[in-house]
Structure formats: C-alpha cells, structure tokens
Amino acid sequence: CVGSRRAAHFAAKVKALDKGRALLASLRASPSELRRQGIEINLDGIVRDAATLLGYPGLDMARLAAIWPQLDGLRGNLAAIFETEALYAGYLARQAADIEAFRRDETLLLPDDVDYEVVGGLSAEVREKLSQARPATLGAAGRISGVTPAALTALLGHVRRRRVGRAAAADA
C-alpha cells in the first residue's frame, strides 16, 4: 500500500537513523576529557557515549558536534530525533524494567482466601470486581476490566506482605 518512492525514502531514513545511532554510541569520552571540553560532569570515572550525553540538560547535537566534528552531519530532523530519544531513554528503560517485572509477577498465584476488602489502595469498584472474579493469578487480575496498574501493585504488595508474615509466623 506504499509506493516505491515512499518506501525508498523510508528505508533511507531508517538507514540514516541506524548509522547515526551507531555513531553516537561509538563516540565516547571520560569525565575528565568532557570537563576539558567545558562539560560539567561528575568525575566518577564512568566513560559516557554521545548518545547518553544527549540526554543531559543543556547538551544538544550542536554542543556535542563541537567536541566530535563527525556529528556535524547529524543535523536538522535527525538531530531532533536523536535528542528526543536521549531525553526519554531513562523513562523508556524504566518502563521496560516495569514491564519485565510485571511479566515475572504475572504468574504469581493469588491465595484463594484473599480478602480484597482489606487490600489497601483498591477502589470499591476494583474490590468488587476482584471479589466476584476471584482471579487465580496476578496476570488474570490485570485482565479484568477496570483493574488498574496501581491496583495490581497494591494487590502484589498485599500478597507479598501476607506471605512474609506467614513465613515469619511459621519460623517462630
């Protein structure tokens, strides 16, 4: 459904983005080298690449091109894309970690006798839906209409605290 000109333009842009990302990742500098270039950074010994530096406040492609002239070719639309990616990279990494954690917890079995009325942080609507559905796992609870990620977090915390409490009582 896409014409050949448009497909070729898209393929060229993807290729340019991939090449630019590789270039940004390959350009690295130590904190002391960056300080010599006028970039205020912690002297923690961690070598940073240009892609990471783009996410720092006050650093943009023009500033980094002053350090690495090879970045001069990444101007305009490409520079804006890389700057936006760097700005949101931390949020995306955190979200990916949250997704992975949820996938691990999705198979968590919920005790048959969970009293949803005592789970803190649940709305009355969610309590009612969970009490009626009695989901077997945290993943099943998440697929119930109206059960929010915040409600799942509250339920997960409740089940974990309950397990720790029971384990401590069994050890005593």
Short mmCIF file of C-alpha atoms in Angstrom, two decimals:
data_model
loop_
_atom_site.label_atom_id
_atom_site.label_comp_id
_atom_site.label_asym_id
_atom_site.label_seq_id
_atom_site.Cartn_x
_atom_site.Cartn_y
_atom_site.Cartn_z
CA CYS A 1 0.00 0.00 0.00
CA VAL A 2 3.10 2.24 -0.01
CA GLY A 3 4.58 3.49 -3.26
CA SER A 4 8.16 2.66 -4.21
CA ARG A 5 9.34 6.29 -3.80
CA ARG A 6 7.91 6.48 -0.31
CA ALA A 7 9.29 3.06 0.62
CA ALA A 8 12.74 4.07 -0.62
CA HIS A 9 12.57 7.33 1.35
CA PHE A 10 11.56 5.42 4.50
CA ALA A 11 14.34 2.84 4.01
CA ALA A 12 16.90 5.63 3.57
CA LYS A 13 15.70 7.34 6.76
CA VAL A 14 15.87 4.10 8.75
CA LYS A 15 19.38 3.51 7.42
CA ALA A 16 20.43 7.06 8.39
CA LEU A 17 18.94 6.62 11.87
CA ASP A 18 20.74 3.31 12.38
CA LYS A 19 24.01 4.81 11.17
CA GLY A 20 23.55 7.87 13.42
CA ARG A 21 22.77 5.73 16.48
CA ALA A 22 25.87 3.64 15.83
CA LEU A 23 27.98 6.79 15.51
CA LEU A 24 26.58 8.28 18.72
CA ALA A 25 27.28 5.03 20.58
CA SER A 26 30.83 4.84 19.25
CA LEU A 27 31.90 8.32 20.36
CA ARG A 28 33.00 8.02 23.98
CA ALA A 29 34.78 10.22 26.48
CA SER A 30 35.85 10.07 30.10
CA PRO A 31 34.61 12.63 32.61
CA SER A 32 37.99 14.37 32.67
CA GLU A 33 38.01 14.65 28.86
CA LEU A 34 34.49 16.07 28.95
CA ARG A 35 35.47 18.57 31.64
CA ARG A 36 38.33 19.76 29.44
CA GLN A 37 35.72 20.40 26.73
CA GLY A 38 33.69 22.54 29.15
CA ILE A 39 31.02 20.00 30.02
CA GLU A 40 30.33 19.94 33.75
CA ILE A 41 30.06 16.30 34.71
CA ASN A 42 30.80 14.22 37.80
CA LEU A 43 34.35 12.96 37.88
CA ASP A 44 33.14 9.43 38.60
CA GLY A 45 35.36 7.62 36.10
CA ILE A 46 32.41 6.44 34.01
CA VAL A 47 33.05 6.76 30.29
CA ARG A 48 29.99 8.12 28.54
CA ASP A 49 28.97 7.93 24.91
CA ALA A 50 27.49 10.76 22.87
CA ALA A 51 24.02 9.14 22.90
CA THR A 52 23.98 9.21 26.70
CA LEU A 53 25.32 12.77 26.84
CA LEU A 54 22.48 13.97 24.61
CA GLY A 55 20.12 13.20 27.48
CA TYR A 56 21.94 15.60 29.82
CA PRO A 57 20.41 19.02 30.43
CA GLY A 58 21.93 21.72 28.27
CA LEU A 59 23.61 19.32 25.85
CA ASP A 60 22.38 19.10 22.29
CA MET A 61 23.74 17.88 18.99
CA ALA A 62 25.36 21.25 18.19
CA ARG A 63 27.26 21.22 21.51
CA LEU A 64 28.42 17.64 21.00
CA ALA A 65 29.46 18.38 17.40
CA ALA A 66 31.89 20.93 18.85
CA ILE A 67 33.60 18.00 20.61
CA TRP A 68 33.11 15.41 17.87
CA PRO A 69 33.03 17.08 14.43
CA GLN A 70 31.79 13.84 12.83
CA LEU A 71 28.39 14.66 14.39
CA ASP A 72 28.07 17.71 12.14
CA GLY A 73 26.34 15.52 9.56
CA LEU A 74 23.57 14.71 12.03
CA ARG A 75 21.67 17.96 11.84
CA GLY A 76 18.07 19.01 11.41
CA ASN A 77 15.44 16.32 11.63
CA LEU A 78 17.89 13.55 12.52
CA ALA A 79 19.38 15.59 15.36
CA ALA A 80 15.90 16.31 16.73
CA ILE A 81 15.07 12.58 16.67
CA PHE A 82 18.28 11.63 18.50
CA GLU A 83 17.80 14.41 21.07
CA THR A 84 14.23 13.27 21.74
CA GLU A 85 15.31 9.63 22.06
CA ALA A 86 18.02 10.62 24.54
CA LEU A 87 15.61 12.75 26.53
CA TYR A 88 13.19 9.86 27.01
CA ALA A 89 15.72 7.00 27.20
CA GLY A 90 15.61 6.88 31.00
CA TYR A 91 11.82 6.74 31.05
CA LEU A 92 11.77 4.02 28.41
CA ALA A 93 14.34 1.95 30.29
CA ARG A 94 12.33 2.28 33.50
CA GLN A 95 9.15 1.31 31.67
CA ALA A 96 10.87 -1.72 30.13
CA ALA A 97 12.04 -2.77 33.61
CA ASP A 98 8.48 -2.34 34.93
CA ILE A 99 7.12 -4.48 32.08
CA GLU A 100 9.70 -7.17 32.76
CA ALA A 101 8.90 -7.12 36.49
CA PHE A 102 5.19 -7.43 35.72
CA ARG A 103 5.85 -10.35 33.39
CA ARG A 104 7.73 -12.09 36.21
CA ASP A 105 4.90 -11.36 38.65
CA GLU A 106 2.09 -12.12 36.18
CA THR A 107 2.16 -15.81 37.09
CA LEU A 108 2.09 -15.09 40.82
CA LEU A 109 -0.64 -17.26 42.31
CA LEU A 110 -3.17 -15.36 44.38
CA PRO A 111 -4.32 -17.19 47.51
CA ASP A 112 -7.90 -18.46 47.28
CA ASP A 113 -8.77 -16.72 50.53
CA VAL A 114 -7.59 -13.20 49.69
CA ASP A 115 -9.88 -10.68 51.36
CA TYR A 116 -9.93 -7.86 48.81
CA GLU A 117 -11.71 -5.63 51.34
CA VAL A 118 -8.50 -5.31 53.36
CA VAL A 119 -6.16 -4.65 50.44
CA GLY A 120 -5.18 -1.01 50.76
CA GLY A 121 -5.25 1.21 47.70
CA LEU A 122 -8.11 -0.54 45.89
CA SER A 123 -11.21 1.37 44.86
CA ALA A 124 -14.60 -0.02 45.83
CA GLU A 125 -15.22 -0.92 42.18
CA VAL A 126 -11.97 -2.88 41.88
CA ARG A 127 -12.58 -4.64 45.21
CA GLU A 128 -16.00 -5.73 44.00
CA LYS A 129 -14.71 -6.94 40.63
CA LEU A 130 -11.84 -8.90 42.19
CA SER A 131 -14.12 -10.41 44.83
CA GLN A 132 -16.55 -11.58 42.16
CA ALA A 133 -13.95 -12.86 39.68
CA ARG A 134 -11.55 -14.41 42.25
CA PRO A 135 -8.64 -14.47 39.74
CA ALA A 136 -6.08 -17.24 40.20
CA THR A 137 -3.05 -15.16 39.22
CA LEU A 138 -1.94 -11.55 39.23
CA GLY A 139 -1.99 -11.63 35.41
CA ALA A 140 -5.62 -12.77 35.42
CA ALA A 141 -6.46 -9.94 37.81
CA GLY A 142 -4.83 -7.49 35.40
CA ARG A 143 -7.08 -8.64 32.58
CA ILE A 144 -10.24 -7.72 34.49
CA SER A 145 -11.81 -4.57 33.10
CA GLY A 146 -11.19 -1.59 35.38
CA VAL A 147 -8.30 -3.13 37.32
CA THR A 148 -5.55 -0.52 37.02
CA PRO A 149 -1.76 -0.98 37.19
CA ALA A 150 -1.89 0.83 40.56
CA ALA A 151 -4.44 -1.70 41.82
CA LEU A 152 -2.21 -4.57 40.66
CA THR A 153 0.73 -3.03 42.50
CA ALA A 154 -1.35 -2.75 45.68
CA LEU A 155 -2.53 -6.34 45.31
CA LEU A 156 1.01 -7.59 44.67
CA GLY A 157 2.28 -5.79 47.78
CA HIS A 158 -0.54 -7.21 49.89
CA VAL A 159 0.09 -10.78 48.74
CA ARG A 160 3.85 -10.48 49.30
CA ARG A 161 3.42 -8.97 52.79
CA ARG A 162 0.97 -11.72 53.65
CA ARG A 163 3.44 -14.42 52.53
CA VAL A 164 6.27 -12.84 54.50
CA GLY A 165 4.03 -12.62 57.58
CA ARG A 166 3.01 -16.27 57.28
CA ALA A 167 6.63 -17.36 56.76
CA ALA A 168 7.72 -15.42 59.85
CA ALA A 169 4.88 -16.96 61.90
CA ALA A 170 5.88 -20.45 60.73
CA ASP A 171 9.50 -19.85 61.76
CA ALA A 172 8.51 -18.68 65.25
#
